[in-house]
Coordinates of C-alpha atoms in Angstrom, one line a residue:
X125 CA 228.0 105.3 224.4
X126 CA 229.0 108.1 222.0
X127 CA 227.8 111.6 222.5
X128 CA 225.5 111.5 219.5
X129 CA 223.6 108.5 221.0
X130 CA 223.5 110.3 224.4
X131 CA 221.7 113.2 222.7
X132 CA 219.3 110.8 220.9
X133 CA 218.3 108.9 224.0
X134 CA 217.8 112.1 225.9
X135 CA 215.7 113.6 223.2
X136 CA 213.2 110.8 223.7
X137 CA 212.9 111.5 227.4
X138 CA 212.8 115.3 227.4
X139 CA 209.2 115.2 226.3
X140 CA 208.0 113.4 229.4
X141 CA 205.9 115.0 232.1
X142 CA 205.6 113.4 235.5
X143 CA 202.9 113.2 238.1
X144 CA 205.6 112.6 240.8
X145 CA 205.5 111.2 244.3
X146 CA 202.2 111.9 246.0
X147 CA 199.8 110.5 248.5
X148 CA 196.5 108.8 247.5
X149 CA 193.4 107.7 249.4
X150 CA 190.3 106.1 247.9
X151 CA 187.2 104.6 249.5
X152 CA 184.4 102.8 247.7
X153 CA 181.0 101.6 248.9
X154 CA 180.7 103.8 252.1
X155 CA 177.3 103.3 253.8
X156 CA 177.7 106.9 255.1
X157 CA 178.2 109.5 252.3
X158 CA 177.4 112.5 254.4
X159 CA 179.3 115.7 254.8
X160 CA 180.8 114.2 258.0
X161 CA 182.2 111.3 256.0
X162 CA 183.7 113.7 253.5
X163 CA 185.3 115.6 256.4
X164 CA 186.7 112.3 257.7
X165 CA 188.2 111.4 254.3
X166 CA 189.9 114.8 254.2
X167 CA 191.2 114.3 257.7
X168 CA 192.7 110.9 256.8
X169 CA 194.1 112.2 253.5
X170 CA 196.0 114.9 255.5
X171 CA 198.0 112.1 257.1
X172 CA 199.6 111.8 253.7
X173 CA 200.3 115.4 253.2
X174 CA 204.0 115.0 253.9
X175 CA 204.1 112.9 250.6
X176 CA 202.4 115.7 248.6
X177 CA 202.6 119.1 250.3
X178 CA 202.0 121.1 247.1
X179 CA 198.3 120.7 246.6
X180 CA 195.2 118.6 247.6
X181 CA 192.3 117.2 245.6
X182 CA 189.2 115.3 246.4
X183 CA 186.5 113.8 244.1
X184 CA 183.2 112.4 245.5
X185 CA 180.8 110.3 243.5
X186 CA 177.9 109.0 245.6
X187 CA 179.5 106.6 248.1
X188 CA 182.9 106.8 246.5
X189 CA 185.8 109.1 247.5
X190 CA 189.1 109.7 245.7
X191 CA 191.6 112.0 247.5
X192 CA 195.1 113.1 246.4
X193 CA 198.0 114.9 247.9
X194 CA 200.4 116.2 245.3
X195 CA 204.2 116.7 245.2
X196 CA 204.9 118.7 242.0
X197 CA 208.2 117.7 240.3
X198 CA 207.4 118.4 236.7
X199 CA 205.1 121.1 235.4
X200 CA 204.3 122.3 238.9
X201 CA 201.6 124.8 237.8
X202 CA 199.2 122.1 236.4
X203 CA 198.5 118.4 236.4
X204 CA 196.5 118.5 239.7
X205 CA 194.5 115.3 240.5
X206 CA 192.2 113.4 240.3
X207 CA 192.5 113.0 236.5
X208 CA 189.6 112.3 234.1
X209 CA 188.7 111.1 230.7
X210 CA 186.9 113.4 228.2
X211 CA 183.4 113.3 229.8
X212 CA 184.7 112.7 233.4
X213 CA 183.0 109.3 233.6
X214 CA 186.4 107.8 234.4
X215 CA 188.3 109.2 237.4
X216 CA 191.9 108.3 238.4
X217 CA 194.1 109.2 241.3
X218 CA 197.8 108.3 240.8
X219 CA 201.0 108.2 242.8
X220 CA 204.0 107.8 240.5
X221 CA 205.2 108.4 236.9
X222 CA 204.6 106.8 233.6
X223 CA 207.8 107.0 231.5
X224 CA 206.3 105.8 228.2
X225 CA 203.3 108.0 228.2
X226 CA 204.2 109.7 225.0
X227 CA 204.3 106.5 223.1
X228 CA 201.0 105.5 224.7
X229 CA 199.4 108.7 223.7
X230 CA 200.2 107.9 220.1
X231 CA 198.1 104.8 220.4
X232 CA 195.3 106.9 221.8
X233 CA 195.1 109.5 218.9
X234 CA 191.3 109.4 219.0
X235 CA 191.2 110.6 222.6
X236 CA 191.3 114.2 223.9
X237 CA 193.7 114.9 226.7
X238 CA 193.0 117.7 229.2
X239 CA 196.5 118.0 230.8
X240 CA 200.2 117.3 230.1
X241 CA 200.3 114.8 232.9
X242 CA 201.9 111.5 232.1
X243 CA 199.3 109.8 234.3
X244 CA 196.3 111.0 232.3
X245 CA 196.9 108.1 229.9
X246 CA 195.7 105.7 232.5
X247 CA 192.1 107.0 232.2
X248 CA 192.2 106.7 228.4
X249 CA 193.9 103.4 228.3
X250 CA 191.2 102.0 230.5
X251 CA 188.6 103.3 228.0
X252 CA 190.4 101.8 225.1
X253 CA 191.5 98.4 226.5
X254 CA 189.5 97.8 229.6
X255 CA 191.3 96.4 232.7
X256 CA 194.1 94.6 230.7
X257 CA 196.2 97.7 230.0
X258 CA 198.4 97.8 233.1
X259 CA 201.2 95.8 231.6
X260 CA 201.5 98.5 228.9
X261 CA 202.8 101.0 231.6
X262 CA 206.5 101.6 232.1
X263 CA 207.0 103.4 235.3
X264 CA 206.6 103.4 239.1
X265 CA 203.0 103.8 240.2
X266 CA 200.1 103.1 242.4
X267 CA 196.7 104.1 241.1
X268 CA 193.0 103.8 241.8
X269 CA 190.4 104.2 239.0
X270 CA 186.6 104.6 239.3
X271 CA 184.3 104.0 236.3
X272 CA 181.2 106.0 237.2
X273 CA 179.2 104.4 234.4
X274 CA 178.8 101.1 236.4
X275 CA 180.5 102.1 239.7
X276 CA 183.2 99.6 239.2
X277 CA 186.8 100.3 240.2
X278 CA 190.3 98.9 239.8
X279 CA 193.6 99.6 241.6
X280 CA 197.1 98.5 240.6
X281 CA 200.7 98.7 241.8
X282 CA 203.9 98.8 239.8
X283 CA 205.8 95.6 239.0
X284 CA 208.3 95.6 241.9
X285 CA 206.4 97.7 244.4
X286 CA 208.6 100.9 244.3
X287 CA 205.5 102.9 245.0
X288 CA 203.6 101.9 248.3
X289 CA 200.0 101.0 248.4
X290 CA 197.7 99.4 251.0
X291 CA 194.3 97.7 250.7
X292 CA 191.7 97.6 253.4
X293 CA 188.1 96.8 254.3
X294 CA 185.9 98.9 256.5
X295 CA 183.2 97.5 259.0
X296 CA 180.5 98.8 256.6
X297 CA 181.9 96.6 253.7
X298 CA 183.7 99.5 252.1
X299 CA 187.0 99.0 250.2
X300 CA 189.9 101.3 250.9
X301 CA 193.2 102.0 249.2
X302 CA 196.0 104.3 250.6
X303 CA 199.6 105.1 249.9
X304 CA 200.5 104.6 253.5
X305 CA 199.0 102.4 256.3
X306 CA 198.4 105.4 258.6
X307 CA 195.6 106.7 256.3
X308 CA 193.4 103.6 256.6
X309 CA 194.5 101.7 259.7
X310 CA 192.1 103.5 262.1
X311 CA 189.0 103.0 259.9
X312 CA 189.7 99.4 258.7
X313 CA 189.9 96.3 260.8
X314 CA 191.4 94.3 258.0
X315 CA 194.1 95.7 255.7
X316 CA 197.2 94.5 254.0
X317 CA 200.1 95.6 251.8
X318 CA 198.9 95.6 248.2
X319 CA 201.1 93.1 246.4
X320 CA 203.3 94.5 243.7
X321 CA 202.6 93.6 240.1
X322 CA 198.9 93.0 240.9
X323 CA 195.6 94.6 240.0
X324 CA 192.4 94.6 242.1
X325 CA 189.2 94.5 240.2
X326 CA 185.7 95.0 241.7
X327 CA 184.2 93.4 238.6
X328 CA 186.3 90.3 238.7
X329 CA 186.4 90.2 242.5
X330 CA 189.8 90.4 244.1
X331 CA 193.5 90.5 243.1
X332 CA 195.3 89.0 240.1
X333 CA 198.8 89.3 238.9
X334 CA 199.4 91.5 235.8
X335 CA 203.3 91.3 235.9
X336 CA 204.6 87.9 234.8
X337 CA 208.2 88.2 233.7
X338 CA 210.2 85.1 232.8
X339 CA 212.3 85.3 236.0
X340 CA 209.3 85.1 238.2
X341 CA 209.1 81.3 237.8
X342 CA 212.7 81.2 239.2
X343 CA 213.7 78.9 236.3
X344 CA 217.5 79.1 235.6
X345 CA 218.2 81.5 232.7
X346 CA 220.9 80.7 230.1
X347 CA 221.4 83.9 228.1
X348 CA 225.1 84.7 227.8
X349 CA 226.4 87.7 229.6
X350 CA 226.5 90.8 227.3
X351 CA 228.2 93.7 229.1
X352 CA 227.4 96.3 226.5
X353 CA 223.7 95.4 226.5
X354 CA 223.6 95.6 230.3
X355 CA 225.4 99.0 230.3
X356 CA 223.3 100.6 227.6
X357 CA 220.0 99.3 229.2
X358 CA 221.0 100.9 232.5
X359 CA 221.9 104.2 230.9
X360 CA 218.4 104.3 229.4
X361 CA 216.9 103.6 232.8
X362 CA 218.8 106.5 234.3
X363 CA 218.0 108.9 231.4
X364 CA 214.2 108.4 231.6
X365 CA 214.4 109.3 235.4
X366 CA 216.0 112.7 234.9
X367 CA 212.8 114.6 233.9
X368 CA 212.2 117.4 236.4
X369 CA 211.3 121.1 236.6
X370 CA 212.7 121.4 240.2
X371 CA 216.3 121.0 241.5
X372 CA 217.4 117.4 241.9
X373 CA 220.4 115.3 242.9
X374 CA 221.8 111.9 243.5
X375 CA 222.2 110.0 246.8
X376 CA 225.8 109.1 246.8
X377 CA 227.2 106.7 249.3
X378 CA 230.4 106.0 247.4
X379 CA 229.6 102.4 246.8
X380 CA 229.2 100.9 243.4
X381 CA 225.5 101.3 242.8
X382 CA 225.1 105.0 243.8
X383 CA 228.4 105.8 242.1
X384 CA 227.2 104.4 238.8
X385 CA 224.0 106.3 239.0
X386 CA 225.9 109.5 239.7
X387 CA 228.3 108.8 236.9
X388 CA 225.6 108.1 234.3
X389 CA 223.5 111.1 235.4
X390 CA 226.6 113.3 235.2
X391 CA 227.2 112.3 231.5
X392 CA 223.6 112.9 230.5
X393 CA 223.2 116.1 232.4
X394 CA 225.2 118.2 230.0
X395 CA 222.8 117.4 227.1
X396 CA 219.6 117.7 229.1
X397 CA 216.9 120.3 229.4
X398 CA 217.5 120.2 233.2
X399 CA 221.0 121.6 232.7
X400 CA 219.6 124.7 230.9
X401 CA 217.3 125.3 233.8
X402 CA 219.4 124.4 236.9
X403 CA 223.0 124.2 235.6
X404 CA 225.1 121.4 234.4
X405 CA 226.8 120.6 237.7
X406 CA 225.2 117.6 239.4
X407 CA 224.4 117.8 243.1
X408 CA 225.2 114.8 245.2
X409 CA 224.4 114.0 248.8
X410 CA 225.9 111.7 251.4
X411 CA 225.2 111.3 255.2
X412 CA 227.2 109.6 257.9
X413 CA 228.7 109.8 261.3
X414 CA 232.0 111.8 261.1
X415 CA 234.7 109.5 259.9
X416 CA 232.3 107.0 258.4
X417 CA 233.2 104.8 255.4
X418 CA 230.5 106.3 253.2
X419 CA 231.6 109.9 253.7
X420 CA 235.2 109.2 252.7
X421 CA 234.2 107.1 249.6
X422 CA 231.5 109.5 248.5
X423 CA 233.8 112.5 248.5
X424 CA 236.3 110.6 246.4
X425 CA 233.6 109.8 243.8
X426 CA 232.2 113.3 243.9
X427 CA 235.7 114.8 243.3
X428 CA 236.3 112.4 240.4
X429 CA 233.0 113.3 238.8
X430 CA 233.2 117.0 239.6
X431 CA 229.8 117.2 241.4
X432 CA 228.6 119.8 243.8
X433 CA 228.8 117.5 246.8
X434 CA 226.9 118.0 250.0
X435 CA 228.5 116.1 253.0
X436 CA 225.8 115.8 255.7
X437 CA 226.4 114.6 259.2
X438 CA 224.3 113.2 262.0
X439 CA 225.2 112.1 265.5
X440 CA 224.2 108.8 267.1
X441 CA 222.0 110.7 269.6
X442 CA 220.2 112.5 266.8
X443 CA 219.5 109.2 265.1
X444 CA 218.2 107.7 268.3
X445 CA 216.0 110.7 269.0
X446 CA 214.4 110.3 265.5
X447 CA 213.6 106.6 265.9
X448 CA 209.9 107.1 266.9
X449 CA 209.3 109.4 264.0
X450 CA 211.1 107.2 261.6
X451 CA 209.0 104.1 262.5
X452 CA 205.8 106.2 262.2
X453 CA 206.7 107.2 258.7
X454 CA 208.2 103.9 257.3
X455 CA 205.6 101.7 259.0
X456 CA 207.7 98.7 259.9
X457 CA 209.5 97.1 262.8
X458 CA 212.0 95.3 260.7
X459 CA 215.5 95.9 262.2
X460 CA 217.5 96.3 259.1
X461 CA 215.0 98.7 257.5
X462 CA 214.9 100.9 260.6
X463 CA 218.7 100.9 260.9
X464 CA 219.1 102.1 257.3
X465 CA 216.0 104.4 257.2
X466 CA 217.0 106.6 260.1
X467 CA 220.1 108.2 258.3
X468 CA 218.1 108.4 255.1
X469 CA 215.2 110.1 256.9
X470 CA 217.6 112.6 258.5
X471 CA 219.3 113.2 255.1
X472 CA 216.0 113.8 253.3
X473 CA 215.1 116.5 255.8
X474 CA 218.4 118.3 255.1
X475 CA 218.0 117.8 251.3
X476 CA 214.5 119.3 251.3
X477 CA 215.9 122.3 253.3
X478 CA 218.3 122.9 250.5
X479 CA 215.4 123.2 248.1
X480 CA 215.8 119.7 246.4
X481 CA 212.6 117.7 245.8
X482 CA 213.8 114.7 243.7
X483 CA 216.8 112.4 244.0
X484 CA 218.0 109.3 242.2
X485 CA 219.1 106.4 244.3
X486 CA 220.8 103.0 243.9
X487 CA 218.3 100.5 245.5
X488 CA 217.7 97.2 243.8
X489 CA 221.2 96.3 242.4
X490 CA 222.1 94.0 245.3
X491 CA 219.0 92.0 244.9
X492 CA 219.4 91.7 241.1
X493 CA 223.1 90.8 241.0
X494 CA 223.5 89.0 244.4
X495 CA 225.5 91.9 245.9
X496 CA 225.0 91.1 249.5
X497 CA 228.0 89.6 251.1
X498 CA 226.3 86.4 252.1
X499 CA 226.0 85.5 248.3
X500 CA 229.7 84.6 248.6
X501 CA 228.4 81.3 250.2
X502 CA 225.9 80.4 247.5
X503 CA 226.5 76.7 246.8
X504 CA 225.6 76.8 243.1
X505 CA 224.1 78.9 240.4
X506 CA 220.6 77.5 241.0
X507 CA 220.6 78.6 244.6
X508 CA 222.1 81.9 243.7
X509 CA 219.5 82.7 241.1
X510 CA 216.5 81.5 243.2
X511 CA 217.8 83.8 246.1
X512 CA 218.0 86.8 243.8
X513 CA 214.4 86.1 242.7
X514 CA 213.2 85.8 246.3
X515 CA 215.0 89.1 247.1
X516 CA 213.4 91.0 244.2
X517 CA 210.0 89.7 245.1
X518 CA 210.4 91.0 248.7
X519 CA 211.8 94.4 247.8
X520 CA 208.5 96.2 248.5
X521 CA 208.8 95.1 252.1
X522 CA 212.3 96.3 252.6
X523 CA 214.5 98.6 250.4
X524 CA 211.6 100.0 248.3
X525 CA 209.7 100.8 251.4
X526 CA 212.7 102.4 253.0
X527 CA 213.7 104.5 250.0
X528 CA 210.2 105.7 249.3
X529 CA 208.9 106.5 252.8
X530 CA 212.1 107.8 254.3
X531 CA 212.3 110.5 251.5
X532 CA 208.6 111.0 251.2
X533 CA 208.4 111.9 254.9
X534 CA 209.9 115.2 253.9
X535 CA 208.3 115.7 250.5
X536 CA 211.2 114.3 248.5
X537 CA 210.8 111.8 245.7
X538 CA 213.3 109.0 245.2
X539 CA 213.7 107.3 241.8
X540 CA 215.5 104.0 241.4
X541 CA 216.9 103.2 237.9
X542 CA 218.1 99.7 238.9
X543 CA 214.5 98.7 239.2
X544 CA 213.6 99.7 235.7
X545 CA 211.4 97.0 234.2
X546 CA 213.5 96.6 231.0
X547 CA 216.8 96.6 233.0
X548 CA 215.5 93.9 235.3
X549 CA 214.5 91.7 232.4
X550 CA 217.9 92.0 230.8
X551 CA 219.8 91.5 234.1
X552 CA 217.7 88.5 235.3
X553 CA 218.0 86.7 231.9
X554 CA 221.8 86.4 232.4
X555 CA 223.1 83.0 233.1
X556 CA 223.7 83.2 236.9
X557 CA 227.0 81.4 236.6
X558 CA 228.4 84.8 235.5
X559 CA 227.0 86.5 238.6
X560 CA 228.5 84.1 241.1
X561 CA 231.5 85.1 243.2
X562 CA 234.6 83.4 241.9
X563 CA 237.7 84.4 243.7
X564 CA 239.7 82.0 241.6
X565 CA 238.7 84.1 238.5
X566 CA 239.0 87.4 240.3
X567 CA 235.3 88.0 240.5
X568 CA 233.8 89.7 243.5
X569 CA 230.1 90.3 244.2
X570 CA 228.3 92.1 241.3
X571 CA 231.2 91.4 238.9
X572 CA 228.9 91.5 235.9
X573 CA 227.8 95.0 236.7
X574 CA 231.3 96.2 237.5
X575 CA 232.7 94.7 234.4
X576 CA 230.0 96.3 232.2
X577 CA 231.2 99.7 233.3
X578 CA 234.9 98.9 233.3
X579 CA 235.9 100.8 230.1
X580 CA 239.3 102.2 229.3
X581 CA 238.2 105.2 227.2
X582 CA 236.5 107.9 229.3
X583 CA 236.0 105.6 232.3
X584 CA 232.8 105.9 234.4
X585 CA 234.7 105.5 237.7
X586 CA 238.3 104.8 238.8
X587 CA 238.9 101.0 239.1
X588 CA 239.4 101.0 242.8
X589 CA 236.0 102.5 243.3
X590 CA 234.4 100.3 240.6
X591 CA 235.6 97.3 242.6
X592 CA 235.0 98.6 246.1
X593 CA 233.4 96.0 248.4
X594 CA 229.7 96.2 249.4
X595 CA 228.7 98.2 252.5
X596 CA 225.1 98.1 253.6
X597 CA 223.8 101.7 254.1
X598 CA 223.4 101.2 257.8
X599 CA 227.0 100.0 258.1
X600 CA 228.5 102.5 255.7
X601 CA 227.2 105.6 257.6
X602 CA 229.4 104.5 260.4
X603 CA 229.9 101.1 262.1
X604 CA 229.2 102.6 265.5
X605 CA 225.6 103.5 264.4
X606 CA 224.6 99.8 264.7
X607 CA 226.6 99.2 267.8
X608 CA 225.1 102.3 269.5
X609 CA 221.5 101.2 268.6
X610 CA 222.1 97.8 270.2
X611 CA 223.5 99.6 273.3
X612 CA 220.5 101.9 273.5
X613 CA 218.1 99.0 273.2
X614 CA 220.0 97.1 275.9
X615 CA 219.4 100.0 278.3
X616 CA 215.7 100.4 277.3
X617 CA 214.6 96.8 277.4
X618 CA 215.1 94.8 280.6
X619 CA 216.2 91.2 280.5
X620 CA 212.9 90.1 282.2
X621 CA 210.9 91.7 279.4
X622 CA 212.8 89.6 276.8
X623 CA 211.9 86.4 278.6
X624 CA 208.3 87.3 278.2
X625 CA 208.6 88.4 274.6
X626 CA 206.9 85.4 273.1
X627 CA 203.8 86.0 275.3
X628 CA 203.6 89.7 274.6
X629 CA 204.3 89.4 270.9
X630 CA 203.4 85.8 269.9
X631 CA 203.4 86.7 266.2
X632 CA 206.8 87.6 264.7
X633 CA 208.3 87.5 268.2
X634 CA 211.3 89.8 268.6
X635 CA 214.5 87.8 269.2
X636 CA 216.7 90.8 270.2
X637 CA 216.3 93.8 272.5
X638 CA 216.7 96.1 269.5
X639 CA 213.9 94.3 267.7
X640 CA 211.8 94.4 270.8
X641 CA 212.3 98.2 271.1
X642 CA 211.2 98.8 267.5
X643 CA 208.2 96.5 267.9
X644 CA 207.0 98.5 271.0
X645 CA 207.2 101.8 269.1
X646 CA 205.5 100.3 266.1
X647 CA 202.6 98.9 268.2
X648 CA 202.1 102.3 269.8
X649 CA 201.3 103.8 266.3
X650 CA 199.8 100.7 264.7
X651 CA 198.2 98.5 267.4
X652 CA 196.0 96.3 265.2
X653 CA 196.8 92.7 264.2
X654 CA 196.6 93.6 260.5
X655 CA 199.3 96.2 260.9
X656 CA 201.9 93.8 262.4
X657 CA 201.1 91.2 259.7
X658 CA 202.3 93.7 257.0
X659 CA 205.9 93.2 258.3
X660 CA 207.8 90.1 257.3
X661 CA 209.7 88.0 259.8
X662 CA 212.0 84.9 259.9
X663 CA 215.7 84.4 260.4
X664 CA 218.2 86.4 258.4
X665 CA 221.9 87.0 258.3
X666 CA 223.4 90.0 256.4
X667 CA 220.0 90.7 254.8
X668 CA 219.5 87.1 253.5
X669 CA 216.1 85.4 253.2
X670 CA 215.4 82.6 255.7
X671 CA 216.2 80.0 253.0
X672 CA 219.8 81.4 252.4
X673 CA 220.6 81.1 256.1
X674 CA 221.0 77.4 255.4
X675 CA 224.1 78.1 253.2
X676 CA 226.4 78.3 256.2
X677 CA 225.8 76.4 259.5
X678 CA 227.6 79.1 261.4
X679 CA 225.1 81.7 260.4
X680 CA 222.3 80.3 262.4
X681 CA 224.3 81.2 265.5
X682 CA 224.8 84.8 264.4
X683 CA 221.5 86.0 263.1
X684 CA 222.2 89.7 262.6
X685 CA 221.1 91.7 259.5
X686 CA 224.2 93.8 259.4
X687 CA 226.5 93.1 256.4
X688 CA 229.4 92.5 258.8
X689 CA 227.5 89.4 260.1
X690 CA 228.7 87.4 257.0
X691 CA 231.7 86.4 259.0
X692 CA 234.8 85.7 257.0
X693 CA 233.5 87.7 254.0
X694 CA 233.7 91.4 254.9
X695 CA 237.0 93.2 255.1
X696 CA 236.1 95.0 258.3
X697 CA 235.8 93.2 261.6
X698 CA 233.2 93.9 264.2
X699 CA 235.9 95.6 266.2
X700 CA 236.4 98.3 263.6
X701 CA 234.3 101.1 265.0
X702 CA 234.5 104.9 264.9
X703 CA 233.1 106.6 268.0
X704 CA 230.4 105.0 270.1
X705 CA 229.5 107.9 272.3
X706 CA 225.8 108.5 272.4
X707 CA 225.7 111.8 274.2
X708 CA 227.9 113.7 271.7
X709 CA 226.8 117.3 271.1
X710 CA 224.4 118.2 268.4
X711 CA 226.0 118.9 265.1
X712 CA 223.9 122.0 264.2
X713 CA 220.2 122.2 263.2
X714 CA 218.6 119.6 260.9

């Protein structure tokens, strides 16, 4: 893309204002609306303060409560929530950002706006279009809206589930919504993860899907691969996520996805308003055990791009010591998610200590393009495409959950350009034959993405980085991290305990000591049946769905979520480890 078009694209996005990552809690139909109940709502809302430490808001209307904890990324001095329409009859509490709010405001010229917040359009869109406006929004969001005129309410979550949201029901018949499970689990007997791409309507009674893209049916697409379209769509996705009035950076592992995000941000930064405020040198961040694959690869990319690179370290013992806190924040007992969340959690704390409140990250690419190593064994393009669809549909339970909650634990917002709605539509319309691994044609995993950015003039990345093999985050921070977690669990969980695992945990029974350890910690914080049901289960190899395990008979004997479990695919063997000592000295303060 030429410099002139870079300027044009950025001009569009400079006018945006974001509500940013926050914490929301809403309760409707409380039998008790006393001062004591108000105090309880405030107490529960405080459990989300890590998500929004900058300000708090609470609106009460009869037996309805809408609470908000704000993290201010853009326009920090205003835009506090809840937000309202002109006469305050419509009240909204929002977690997220609406990228196309300026275009939407133009459609609402007869409405008067009180703030510059991008999320205020939600109240006015509801006034103008009723409940059917959600598919007009381009962004990541979870919101709850109360119409005081008839005491009806709606709640909605973004297309992919980048932004977390939970739905629950109290003993008194009240309906609850919260950004994290911890804010409603004690006061609701029944609760669930709010499904992405859905809206809840009190008028129509229950949930319905508002997001219905062509790929959702899993029919095989046939659009020819267009590398220029793919590249330019991704650049737009990155550009719209660079609006901020606070210091920001990119999480850079040195793998393909994060390196492309960093490269595109680096190009746009020079022409941006952000550069005039914070300088034109991009900050990048990487964490790992000393000597890990990610640290080496990330430094190479950072040197090539000329970023201000921050190489952060953690020890195995520091990671193990953080496990309980990590599980409390990310609210899962899924083994893969916890393995990868722990380094990200530790990194986010260090990033926040440096004064950074927003980062861009590379989640979603592997699901869209079949980047996990087990995709090498996909038998045909139909199976390949259907697996990518299954993976995208489950992102809110895995990588989206990890990226959001690991960073939000320390008041940092993560933005994920690969999960841009327009980009997904383009990428998932490509004939999957082009996405498949074809060694006879020199195509490795994610070839369509690598090829789109493989340009001779002003290259985005050096070729050897552009074609670097996939590492899962929990592998890339240091292979010994996973091995040490298994050793730790082996010491903590007796053999006899595992023999009784199916009696102690009859639902989603842990099959390994590591899984058992995480389940025990999770149950301590979230003991209700509804909580454990929010976590998916089933066999997996190298992050596959249960269906894809059938692709290779050998995988059923080696059900480990590490990328190295795709035996015969990854370049590194299980014996390639760094340093497995658990009692190594602390590497300075976090």
